[in-house]
CSV table of C-alpha atoms in Angstrom, one decimal:
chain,number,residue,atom,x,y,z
A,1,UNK,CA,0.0,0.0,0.0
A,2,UNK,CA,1.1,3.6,-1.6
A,3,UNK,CA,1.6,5.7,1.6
A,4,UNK,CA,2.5,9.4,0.8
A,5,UNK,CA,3.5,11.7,3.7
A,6,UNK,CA,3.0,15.8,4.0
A,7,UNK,CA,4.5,17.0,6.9
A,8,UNK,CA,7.5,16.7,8.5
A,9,UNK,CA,5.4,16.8,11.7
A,10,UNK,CA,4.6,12.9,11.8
A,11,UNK,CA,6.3,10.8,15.1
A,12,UNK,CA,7.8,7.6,16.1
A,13,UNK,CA,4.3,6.2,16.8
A,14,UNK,CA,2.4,7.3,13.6
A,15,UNK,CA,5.2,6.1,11.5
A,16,UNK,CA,4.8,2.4,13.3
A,17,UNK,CA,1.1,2.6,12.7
A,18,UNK,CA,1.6,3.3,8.6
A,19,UNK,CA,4.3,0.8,8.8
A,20,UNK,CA,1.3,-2.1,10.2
A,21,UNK,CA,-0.8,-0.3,7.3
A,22,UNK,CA,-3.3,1.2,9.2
A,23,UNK,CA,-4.8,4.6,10.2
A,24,UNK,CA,-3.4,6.9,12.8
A,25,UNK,CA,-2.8,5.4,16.1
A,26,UNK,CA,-5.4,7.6,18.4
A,27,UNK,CA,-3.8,6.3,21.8
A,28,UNK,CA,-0.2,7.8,20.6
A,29,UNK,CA,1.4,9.6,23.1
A,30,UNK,CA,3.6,11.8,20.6
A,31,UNK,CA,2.7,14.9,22.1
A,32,UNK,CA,1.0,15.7,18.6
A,33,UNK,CA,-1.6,17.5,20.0
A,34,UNK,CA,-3.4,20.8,19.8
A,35,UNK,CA,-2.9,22.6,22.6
A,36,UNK,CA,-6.5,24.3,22.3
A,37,UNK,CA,-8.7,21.6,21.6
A,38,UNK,CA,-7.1,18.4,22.8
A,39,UNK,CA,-7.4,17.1,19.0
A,40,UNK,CA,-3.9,15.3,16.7
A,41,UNK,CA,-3.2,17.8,14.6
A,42,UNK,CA,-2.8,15.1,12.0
A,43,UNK,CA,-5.3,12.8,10.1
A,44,UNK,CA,-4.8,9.8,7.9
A,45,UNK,CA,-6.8,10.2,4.5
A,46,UNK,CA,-7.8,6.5,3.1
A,47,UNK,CA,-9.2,6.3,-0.5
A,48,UNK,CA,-8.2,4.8,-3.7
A,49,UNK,CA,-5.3,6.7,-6.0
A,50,UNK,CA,-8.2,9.0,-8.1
A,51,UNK,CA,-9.1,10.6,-4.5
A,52,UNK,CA,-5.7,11.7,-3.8
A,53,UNK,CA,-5.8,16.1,-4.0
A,54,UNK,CA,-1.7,15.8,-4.4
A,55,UNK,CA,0.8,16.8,-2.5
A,56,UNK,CA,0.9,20.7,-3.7
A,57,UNK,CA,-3.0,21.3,-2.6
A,58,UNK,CA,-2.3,18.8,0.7
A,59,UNK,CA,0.4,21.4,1.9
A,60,UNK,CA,-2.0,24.5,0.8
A,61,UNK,CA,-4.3,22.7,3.4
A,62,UNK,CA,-1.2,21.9,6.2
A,63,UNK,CA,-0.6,25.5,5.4
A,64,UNK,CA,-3.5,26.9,6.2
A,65,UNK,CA,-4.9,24.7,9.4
A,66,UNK,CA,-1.9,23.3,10.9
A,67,UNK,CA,-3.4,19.5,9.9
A,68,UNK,CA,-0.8,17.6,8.6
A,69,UNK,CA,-2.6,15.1,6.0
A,70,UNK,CA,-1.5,11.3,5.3
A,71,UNK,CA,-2.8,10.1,2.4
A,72,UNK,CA,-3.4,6.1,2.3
A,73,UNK,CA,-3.4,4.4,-1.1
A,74,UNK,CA,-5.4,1.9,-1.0
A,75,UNK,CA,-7.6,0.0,-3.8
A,76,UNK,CA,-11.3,0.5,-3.6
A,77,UNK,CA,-11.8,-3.0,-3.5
A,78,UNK,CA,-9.7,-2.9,-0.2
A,79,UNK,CA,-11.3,-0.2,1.7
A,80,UNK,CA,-14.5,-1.9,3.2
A,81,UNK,CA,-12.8,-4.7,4.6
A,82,UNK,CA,-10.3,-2.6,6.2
A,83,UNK,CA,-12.4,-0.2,7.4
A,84,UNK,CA,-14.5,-3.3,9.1
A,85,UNK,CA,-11.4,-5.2,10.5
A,86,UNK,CA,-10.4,-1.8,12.5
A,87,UNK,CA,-14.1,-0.9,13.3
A,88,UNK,CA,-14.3,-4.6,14.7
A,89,UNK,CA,-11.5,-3.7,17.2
A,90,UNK,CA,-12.8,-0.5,18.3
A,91,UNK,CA,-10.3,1.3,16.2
A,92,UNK,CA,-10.4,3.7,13.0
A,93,UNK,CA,-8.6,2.8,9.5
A,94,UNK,CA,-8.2,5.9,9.2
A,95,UNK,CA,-9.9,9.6,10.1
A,96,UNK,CA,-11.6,10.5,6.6
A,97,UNK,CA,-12.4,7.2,4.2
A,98,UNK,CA,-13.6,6.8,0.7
A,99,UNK,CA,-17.4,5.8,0.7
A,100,UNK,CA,-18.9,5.0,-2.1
A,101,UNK,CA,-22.5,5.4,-2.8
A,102,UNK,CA,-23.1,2.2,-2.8
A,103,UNK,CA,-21.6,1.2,0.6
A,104,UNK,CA,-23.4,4.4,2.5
A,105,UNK,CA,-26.2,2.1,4.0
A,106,UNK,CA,-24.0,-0.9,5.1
A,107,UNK,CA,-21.6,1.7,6.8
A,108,UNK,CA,-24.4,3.4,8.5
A,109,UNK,CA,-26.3,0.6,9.6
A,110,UNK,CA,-22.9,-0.8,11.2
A,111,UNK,CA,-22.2,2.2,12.8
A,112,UNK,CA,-18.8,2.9,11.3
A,113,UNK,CA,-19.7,6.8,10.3
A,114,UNK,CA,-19.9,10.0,11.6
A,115,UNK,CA,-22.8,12.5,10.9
A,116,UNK,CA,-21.1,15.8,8.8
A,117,UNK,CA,-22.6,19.0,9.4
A,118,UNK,CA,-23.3,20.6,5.9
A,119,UNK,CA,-25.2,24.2,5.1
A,120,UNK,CA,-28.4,24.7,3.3
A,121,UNK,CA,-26.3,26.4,1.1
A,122,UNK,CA,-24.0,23.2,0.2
A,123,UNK,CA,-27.1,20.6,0.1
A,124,UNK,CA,-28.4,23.3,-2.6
A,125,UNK,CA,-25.3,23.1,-4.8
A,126,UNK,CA,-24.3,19.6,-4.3
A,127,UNK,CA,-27.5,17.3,-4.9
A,128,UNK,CA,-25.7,14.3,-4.8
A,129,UNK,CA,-25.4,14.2,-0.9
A,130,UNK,CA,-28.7,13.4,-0.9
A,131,UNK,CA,-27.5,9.9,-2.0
A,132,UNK,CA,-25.6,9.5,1.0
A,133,UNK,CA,-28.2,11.1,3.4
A,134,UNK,CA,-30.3,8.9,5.9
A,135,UNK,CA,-32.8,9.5,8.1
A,136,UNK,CA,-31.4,13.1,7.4
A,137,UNK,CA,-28.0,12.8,8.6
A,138,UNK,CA,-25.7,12.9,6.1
A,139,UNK,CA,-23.1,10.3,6.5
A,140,UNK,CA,-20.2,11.7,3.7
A,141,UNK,CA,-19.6,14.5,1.1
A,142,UNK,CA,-19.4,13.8,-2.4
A,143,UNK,CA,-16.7,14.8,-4.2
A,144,UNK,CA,-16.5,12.6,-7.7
A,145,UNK,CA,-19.7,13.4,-9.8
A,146,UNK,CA,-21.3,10.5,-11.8
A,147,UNK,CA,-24.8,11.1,-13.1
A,148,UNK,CA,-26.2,9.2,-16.2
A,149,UNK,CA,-26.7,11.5,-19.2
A,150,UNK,CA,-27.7,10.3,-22.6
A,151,UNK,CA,-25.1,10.5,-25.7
A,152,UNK,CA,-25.9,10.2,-29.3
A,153,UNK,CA,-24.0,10.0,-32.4
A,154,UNK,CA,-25.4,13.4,-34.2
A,155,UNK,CA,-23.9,12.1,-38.1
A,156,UNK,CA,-25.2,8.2,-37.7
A,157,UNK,CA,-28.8,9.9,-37.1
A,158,UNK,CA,-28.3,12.5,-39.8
A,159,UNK,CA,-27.3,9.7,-42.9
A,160,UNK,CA,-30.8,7.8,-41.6
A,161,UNK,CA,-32.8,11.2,-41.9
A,162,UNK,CA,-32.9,11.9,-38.6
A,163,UNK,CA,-33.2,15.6,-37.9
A,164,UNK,CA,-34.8,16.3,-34.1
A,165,UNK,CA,-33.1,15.1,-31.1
A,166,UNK,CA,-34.7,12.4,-29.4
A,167,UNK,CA,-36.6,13.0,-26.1
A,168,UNK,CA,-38.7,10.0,-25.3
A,169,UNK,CA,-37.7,6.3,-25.3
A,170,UNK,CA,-39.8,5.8,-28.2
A,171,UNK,CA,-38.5,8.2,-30.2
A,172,UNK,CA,-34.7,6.2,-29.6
A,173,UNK,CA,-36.3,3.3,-30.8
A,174,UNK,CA,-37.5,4.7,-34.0
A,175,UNK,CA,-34.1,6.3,-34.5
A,176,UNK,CA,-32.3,2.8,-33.7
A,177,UNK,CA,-34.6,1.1,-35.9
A,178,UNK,CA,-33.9,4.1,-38.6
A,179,UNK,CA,-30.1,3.5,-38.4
A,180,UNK,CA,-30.0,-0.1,-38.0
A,181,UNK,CA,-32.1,-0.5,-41.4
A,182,UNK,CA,-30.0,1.9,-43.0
A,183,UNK,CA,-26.8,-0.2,-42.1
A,184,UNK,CA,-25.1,2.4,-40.8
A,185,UNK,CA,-24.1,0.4,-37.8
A,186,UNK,CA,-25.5,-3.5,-36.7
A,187,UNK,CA,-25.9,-2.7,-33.2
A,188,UNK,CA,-26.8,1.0,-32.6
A,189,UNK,CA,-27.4,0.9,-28.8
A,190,UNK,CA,-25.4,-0.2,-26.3
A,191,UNK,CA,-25.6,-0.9,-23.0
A,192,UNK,CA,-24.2,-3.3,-19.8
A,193,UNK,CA,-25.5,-6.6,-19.4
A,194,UNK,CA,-23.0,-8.7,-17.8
A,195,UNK,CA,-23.5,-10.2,-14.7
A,196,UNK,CA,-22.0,-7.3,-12.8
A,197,UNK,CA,-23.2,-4.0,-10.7
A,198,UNK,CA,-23.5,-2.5,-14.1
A,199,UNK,CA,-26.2,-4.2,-15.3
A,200,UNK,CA,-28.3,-3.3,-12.0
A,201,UNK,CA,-27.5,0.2,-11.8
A,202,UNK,CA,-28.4,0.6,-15.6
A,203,UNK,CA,-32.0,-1.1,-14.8
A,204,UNK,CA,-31.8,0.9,-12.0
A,205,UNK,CA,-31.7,4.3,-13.8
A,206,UNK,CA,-34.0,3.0,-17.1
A,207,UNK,CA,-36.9,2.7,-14.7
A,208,UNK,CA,-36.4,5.7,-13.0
A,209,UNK,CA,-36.2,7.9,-16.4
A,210,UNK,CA,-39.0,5.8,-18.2
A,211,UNK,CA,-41.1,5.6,-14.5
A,212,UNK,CA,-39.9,8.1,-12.3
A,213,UNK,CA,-39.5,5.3,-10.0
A,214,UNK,CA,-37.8,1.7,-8.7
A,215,UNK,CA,-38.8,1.1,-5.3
A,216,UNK,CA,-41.8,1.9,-3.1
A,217,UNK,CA,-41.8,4.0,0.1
A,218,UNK,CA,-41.4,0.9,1.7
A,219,UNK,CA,-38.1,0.0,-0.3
A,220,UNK,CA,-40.1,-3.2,-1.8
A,221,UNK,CA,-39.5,-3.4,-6.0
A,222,UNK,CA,-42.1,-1.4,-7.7
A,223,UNK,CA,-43.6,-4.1,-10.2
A,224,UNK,CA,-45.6,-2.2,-12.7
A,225,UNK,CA,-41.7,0.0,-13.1
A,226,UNK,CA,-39.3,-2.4,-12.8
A,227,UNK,CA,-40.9,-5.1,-15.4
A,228,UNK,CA,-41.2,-1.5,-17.6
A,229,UNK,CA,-37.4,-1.4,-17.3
A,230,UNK,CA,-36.9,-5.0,-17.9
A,231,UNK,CA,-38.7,-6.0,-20.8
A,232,UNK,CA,-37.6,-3.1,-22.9
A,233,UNK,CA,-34.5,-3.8,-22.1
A,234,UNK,CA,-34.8,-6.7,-22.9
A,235,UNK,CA,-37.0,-6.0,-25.9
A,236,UNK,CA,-33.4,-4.3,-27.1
A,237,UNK,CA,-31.4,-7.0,-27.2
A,238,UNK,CA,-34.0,-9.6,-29.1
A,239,UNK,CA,-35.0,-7.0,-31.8
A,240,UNK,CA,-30.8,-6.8,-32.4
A,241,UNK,CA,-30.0,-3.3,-31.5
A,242,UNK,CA,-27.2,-4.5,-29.0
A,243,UNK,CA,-24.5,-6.7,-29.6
A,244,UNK,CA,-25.1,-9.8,-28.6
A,245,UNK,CA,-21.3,-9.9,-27.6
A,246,UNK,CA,-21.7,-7.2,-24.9
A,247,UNK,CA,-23.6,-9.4,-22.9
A,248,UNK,CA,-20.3,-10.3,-21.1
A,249,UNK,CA,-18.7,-7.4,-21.6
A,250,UNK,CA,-17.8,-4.5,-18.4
A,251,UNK,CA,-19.0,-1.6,-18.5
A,252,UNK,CA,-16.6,0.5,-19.7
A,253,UNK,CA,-15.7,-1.6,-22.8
A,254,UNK,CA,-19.9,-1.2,-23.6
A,255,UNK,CA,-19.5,2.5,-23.1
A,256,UNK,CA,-16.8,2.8,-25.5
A,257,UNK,CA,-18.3,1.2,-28.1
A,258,UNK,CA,-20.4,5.2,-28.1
A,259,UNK,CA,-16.7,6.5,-28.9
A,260,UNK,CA,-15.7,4.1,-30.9
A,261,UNK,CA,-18.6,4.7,-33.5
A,262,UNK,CA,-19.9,1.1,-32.9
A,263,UNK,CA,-22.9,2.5,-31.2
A,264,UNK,CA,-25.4,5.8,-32.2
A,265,UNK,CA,-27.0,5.8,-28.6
A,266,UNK,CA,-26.0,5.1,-25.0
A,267,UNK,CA,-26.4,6.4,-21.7
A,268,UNK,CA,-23.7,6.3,-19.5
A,269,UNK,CA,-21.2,7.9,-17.7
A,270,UNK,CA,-20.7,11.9,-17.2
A,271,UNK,CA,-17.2,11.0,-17.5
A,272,UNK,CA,-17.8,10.3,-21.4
A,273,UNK,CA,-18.1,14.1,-22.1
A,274,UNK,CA,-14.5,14.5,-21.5
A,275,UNK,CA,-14.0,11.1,-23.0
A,276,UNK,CA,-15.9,12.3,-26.4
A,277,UNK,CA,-13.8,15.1,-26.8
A,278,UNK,CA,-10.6,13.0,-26.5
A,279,UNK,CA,-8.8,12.0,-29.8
A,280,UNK,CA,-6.5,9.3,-28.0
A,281,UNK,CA,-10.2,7.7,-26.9
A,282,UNK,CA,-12.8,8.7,-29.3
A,283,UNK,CA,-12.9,8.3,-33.2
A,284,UNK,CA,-15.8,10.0,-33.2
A,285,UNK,CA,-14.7,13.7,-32.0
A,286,UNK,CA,-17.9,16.2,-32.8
A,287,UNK,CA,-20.0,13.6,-33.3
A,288,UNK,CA,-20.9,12.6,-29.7
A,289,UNK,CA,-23.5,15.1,-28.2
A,290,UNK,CA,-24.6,14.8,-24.4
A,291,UNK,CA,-28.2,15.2,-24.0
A,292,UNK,CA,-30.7,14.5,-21.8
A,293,UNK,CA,-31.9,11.4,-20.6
A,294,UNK,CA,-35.1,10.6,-22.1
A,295,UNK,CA,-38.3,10.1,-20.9
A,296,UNK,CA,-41.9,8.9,-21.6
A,297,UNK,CA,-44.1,12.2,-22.1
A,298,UNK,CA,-40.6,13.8,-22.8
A,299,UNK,CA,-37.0,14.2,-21.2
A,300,UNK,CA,-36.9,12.6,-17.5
A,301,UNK,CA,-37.6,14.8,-15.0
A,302,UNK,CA,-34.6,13.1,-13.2
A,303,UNK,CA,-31.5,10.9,-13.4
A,304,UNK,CA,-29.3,8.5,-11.3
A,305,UNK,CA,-26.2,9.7,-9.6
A,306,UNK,CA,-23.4,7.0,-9.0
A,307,UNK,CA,-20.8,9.1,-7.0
A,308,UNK,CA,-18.1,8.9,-5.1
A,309,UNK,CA,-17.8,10.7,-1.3
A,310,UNK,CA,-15.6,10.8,1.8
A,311,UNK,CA,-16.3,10.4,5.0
A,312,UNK,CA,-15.2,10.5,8.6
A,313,UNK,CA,-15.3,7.2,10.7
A,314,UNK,CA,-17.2,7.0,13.8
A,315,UNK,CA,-13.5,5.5,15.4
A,316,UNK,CA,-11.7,8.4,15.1
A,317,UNK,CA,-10.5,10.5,17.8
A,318,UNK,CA,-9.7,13.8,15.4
A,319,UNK,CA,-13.0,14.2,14.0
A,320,UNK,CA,-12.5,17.7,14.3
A,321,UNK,CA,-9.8,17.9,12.1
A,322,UNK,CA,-11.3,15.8,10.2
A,323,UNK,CA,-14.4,17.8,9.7
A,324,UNK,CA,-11.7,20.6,9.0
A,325,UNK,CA,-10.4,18.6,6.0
A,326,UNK,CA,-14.0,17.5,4.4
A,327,UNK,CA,-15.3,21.3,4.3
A,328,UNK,CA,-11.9,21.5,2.3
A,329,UNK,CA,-11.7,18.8,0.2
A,330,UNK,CA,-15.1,19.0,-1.1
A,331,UNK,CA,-14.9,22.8,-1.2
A,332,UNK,CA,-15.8,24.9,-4.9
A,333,UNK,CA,-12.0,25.7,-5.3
A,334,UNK,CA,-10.4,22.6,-4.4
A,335,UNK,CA,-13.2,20.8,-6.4
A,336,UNK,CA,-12.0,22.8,-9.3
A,337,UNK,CA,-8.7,22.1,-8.9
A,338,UNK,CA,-9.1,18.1,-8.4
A,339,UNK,CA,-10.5,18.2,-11.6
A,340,UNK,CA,-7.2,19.3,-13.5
A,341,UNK,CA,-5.2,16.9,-11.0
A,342,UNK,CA,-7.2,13.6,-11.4
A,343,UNK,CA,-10.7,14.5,-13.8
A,344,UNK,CA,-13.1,14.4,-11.0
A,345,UNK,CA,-16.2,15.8,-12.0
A,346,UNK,CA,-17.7,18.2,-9.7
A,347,UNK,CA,-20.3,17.9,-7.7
A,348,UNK,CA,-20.9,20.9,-6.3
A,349,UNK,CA,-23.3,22.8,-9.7
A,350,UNK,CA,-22.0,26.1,-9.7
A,351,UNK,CA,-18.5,24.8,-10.0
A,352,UNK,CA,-19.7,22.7,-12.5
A,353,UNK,CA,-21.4,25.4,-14.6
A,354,UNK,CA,-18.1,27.9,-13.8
A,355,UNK,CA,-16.1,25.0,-15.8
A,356,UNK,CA,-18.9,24.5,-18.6
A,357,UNK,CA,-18.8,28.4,-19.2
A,358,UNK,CA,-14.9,28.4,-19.2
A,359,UNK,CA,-14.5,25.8,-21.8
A,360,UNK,CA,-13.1,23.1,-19.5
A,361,UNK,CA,-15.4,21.0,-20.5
A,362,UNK,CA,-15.7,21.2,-24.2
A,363,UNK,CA,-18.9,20.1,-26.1
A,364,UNK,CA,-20.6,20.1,-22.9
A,365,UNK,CA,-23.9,19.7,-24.1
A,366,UNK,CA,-26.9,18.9,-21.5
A,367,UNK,CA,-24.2,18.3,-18.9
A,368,UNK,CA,-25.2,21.5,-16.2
A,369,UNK,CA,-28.8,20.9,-17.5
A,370,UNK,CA,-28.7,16.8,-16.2
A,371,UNK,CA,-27.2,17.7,-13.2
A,372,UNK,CA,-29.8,19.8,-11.7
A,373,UNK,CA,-31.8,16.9,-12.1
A,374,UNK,CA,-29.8,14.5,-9.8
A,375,UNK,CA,-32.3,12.8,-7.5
A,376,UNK,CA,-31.8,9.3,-5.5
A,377,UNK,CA,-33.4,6.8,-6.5
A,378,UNK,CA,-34.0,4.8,-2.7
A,379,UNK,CA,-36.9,6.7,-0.7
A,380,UNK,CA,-35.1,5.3,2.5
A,381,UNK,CA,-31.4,6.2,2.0
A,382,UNK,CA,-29.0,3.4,-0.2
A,383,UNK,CA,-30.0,0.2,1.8
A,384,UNK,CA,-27.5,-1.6,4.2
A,385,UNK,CA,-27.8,-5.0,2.2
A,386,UNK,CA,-27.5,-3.6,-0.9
A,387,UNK,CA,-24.5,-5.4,-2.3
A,388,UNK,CA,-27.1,-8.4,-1.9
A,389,UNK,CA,-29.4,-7.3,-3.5
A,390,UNK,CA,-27.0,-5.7,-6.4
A,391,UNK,CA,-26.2,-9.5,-6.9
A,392,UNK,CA,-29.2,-10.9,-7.4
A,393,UNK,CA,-30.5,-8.1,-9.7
A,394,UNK,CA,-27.6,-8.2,-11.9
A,395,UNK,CA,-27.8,-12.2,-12.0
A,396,UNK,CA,-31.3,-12.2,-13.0
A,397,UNK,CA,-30.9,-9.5,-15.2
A,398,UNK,CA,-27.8,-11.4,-17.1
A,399,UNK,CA,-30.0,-14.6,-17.6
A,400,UNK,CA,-33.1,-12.6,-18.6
A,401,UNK,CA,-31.1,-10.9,-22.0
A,402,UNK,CA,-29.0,-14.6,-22.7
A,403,UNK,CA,-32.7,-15.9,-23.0
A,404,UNK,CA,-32.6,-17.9,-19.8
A,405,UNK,CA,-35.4,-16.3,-18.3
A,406,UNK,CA,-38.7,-13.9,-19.6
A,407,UNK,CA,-38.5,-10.4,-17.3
A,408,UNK,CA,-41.6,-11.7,-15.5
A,409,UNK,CA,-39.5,-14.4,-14.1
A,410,UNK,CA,-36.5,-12.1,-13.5
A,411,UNK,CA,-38.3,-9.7,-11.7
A,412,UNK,CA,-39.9,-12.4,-9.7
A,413,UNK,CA,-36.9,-13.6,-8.3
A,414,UNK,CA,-35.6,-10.3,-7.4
A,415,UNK,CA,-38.8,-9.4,-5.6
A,416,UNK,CA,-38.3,-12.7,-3.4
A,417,UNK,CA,-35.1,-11.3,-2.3
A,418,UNK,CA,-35.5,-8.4,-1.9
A,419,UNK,CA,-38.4,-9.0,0.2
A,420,UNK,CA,-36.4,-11.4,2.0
A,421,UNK,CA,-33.8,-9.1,2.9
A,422,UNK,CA,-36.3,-6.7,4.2
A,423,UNK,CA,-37.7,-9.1,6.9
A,424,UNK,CA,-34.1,-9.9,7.7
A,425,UNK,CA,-33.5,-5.9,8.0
């Protein structure tokens, strides 16, 4: 594990603590303390390399507080498990973690996360923390953006006649048809279907723009929208507008396929704006346009967020410093500035719409428009069995488009469980 240190102000007993590979050691008797408030006056920062701010903006921020930061490498497939081995013991992996959306519930419900004080002002201009808000405490601050926006190839839908940009699903179906009769490309829409979290959150999102919904108040499936999302999905893939191939493909490599000029249609990734615009990535530079994500009556009134978020563990004894380094890190400048140092996308709006109107993001499209219309999609908060669930959906889902199983019976099975994991709740 990557360990990168700014200060010179670390002791004995913090460097034995990063030498076991764990957070800082809150029983040290270094003498690190603050002299006003009792509280170390450095933290340990654990989250996967794309989180790091650098070293130049984590001395800006030693500079200005006095907190000395140590940044933990560690892969996101690591984090959980080593944040539950230290919360098992009583003890903190670290002060400020990574927490991804999706682990917000399990973290809460096993107590492993402090409540972060945020203004009316910031809940305003950062609408993803509602995703990591439950029973309105909000348990970490977003500060990687990932909201599904449509994308359409604007010359494949010209050469089939195509002049008005699609709003409804309906209206992508008659403009896949169009294109796919025309030959301009066999499979003109792609999407994930492999037996992976992909394929749930991409359900996930398809009913909430075609039904404005997934689950009920009382986190149960919603039927009538989920077997919406399902069998057009579904109805996709048998009428042979997605490659058949990309059934057991990731997700990325199906997204691509929109850069690649292998696809006309796709919604995916924010990410794919910058991606678009990229000649070492995209063959298809002008040609991919951002728009929203449609609708039934017209455009959805609102879209998934997946983001990414940090928070502060319940363990740690510098929470105040802690706290001190969240209201930084997810602050409009250094959001800006983690932009040009790893490509996080903002999730605070009016940093977002600073960087649309200054070019940053080029062809920008209906990025600022989409992200005003970030809503969760769990009435309840992100659930704590989730990652259960996540499986089962994404199983189901798999065997539904290799013909294995009509949506009825895939929808069926998901109901059971997550009904199941309800009572167990």
């Amino acid at each position: 594990m990557k360990k990168k240190l700014v200060s010179m102000l670390l002791c004995a007993a913090m460097a034995a603590t990063l030498t076991a590979g764990c957070g800082s050691d809150s029983s040290s008797e270094s003498g690190e303390k603050s002299s006003s408030s009792g509280e170390s006056k450095e933290i340990t920062f654990m989250a996967p390399d794309w989180a790091n701010p650098g070293d130049e903006l984590l001395a800006e921020f030693t500079e200005e507080t006095g907190i000395s930061v140590i940044f933990n490498e560690v892969s996101w497939d690591d984090i959980r498990d080593k944040v539950s081995i230290a919360a098992s013991g009583g003890e903190a992996a670290a002060d400020v973690i990574e927490v991804d959306w999706s682990w917000v519930g399990e973290m809460n419900s096993a107590g492993w996360l402090e409540p972060i004080e945020m203004t009316d002002e910031d809940k305003e201009d950062m609408p993803t923390l509602e995703t990591f808000t439950i029973d309105g405490e909000i348990l970490a601050v977003p500060y990687a953006n990932d909201y599904r926006i449509a994308y359409y190839n604007k010359n494949h839908f010209e050469q089939a006649g195509i002049t008005e940009v699609p709003e409804t699903w309906d209206e992508v179906y008659d403009a896949l048809t169009k294109i796919k009769e025309a030959g301009i490309v066999e499979y003109p829409y792609t999407m994930p279907m492999n037996a992976d979290e992909s394929a749930t959150t991409s359900m996930m999102w398809m009913a909430f723009s075609r039904s404005g919904q997934v689950f009920n108040d009382d986190d149960t499936l919603n039927e009538e929208a989920v077997m919406d999302a399902l069998t057009f999905e579904n109805q996709l893939v048998q009428d042979g507008f997605v490659d058949p191939a990309s059934i057991s493909f990731n997700g990325m490599d199906c997204y691509r396929k929109i850069t690649s000029g292998e696809a006309s249609f796709m919604v995916g990734p924010t990410k794919f704006v910058g991606i678009s615009n990229d000649p070492e990535q995209c063959s298809e530079i002008g040609n991919i346009v951002p728009i929203l994500l449609p609708g039934t009556a017209g455009t959805s009134p609102q879209t998934m967020a997946l983001p990414e978020a940090v928070g502060i563990t319940s363990f740690s004894e510098n929470k105040e410093a802690a706290q001190e380094f969240v209201k930084w890190y997810s602050s409009a400048d250094v959001q800006k500035r983690m932009y040009a140092v790893n490509s996080s996308i903002p999730t605070r709006n009016s940093v977002l719409a600073e960087m649309v109107e200054d070019g940053t993001f080029e062809n920008a499209g209906a990025m600022l428009d989409e992200a005003d219309l970030i809503k969760s999609v769990f009435p309840n908060g992100v659930p704590s069995y989730y990652s259960e669930m996540s499986n089962t959906m994404y199983n189901n889902i798999n065997q539904m488009v290799l013909g294995e199983q009509t949506p009825q019976e895939a929808f069926d099975a998901m109901n059971a469980k997550v009904n199941e994991l309800i009572e167990k709740k």
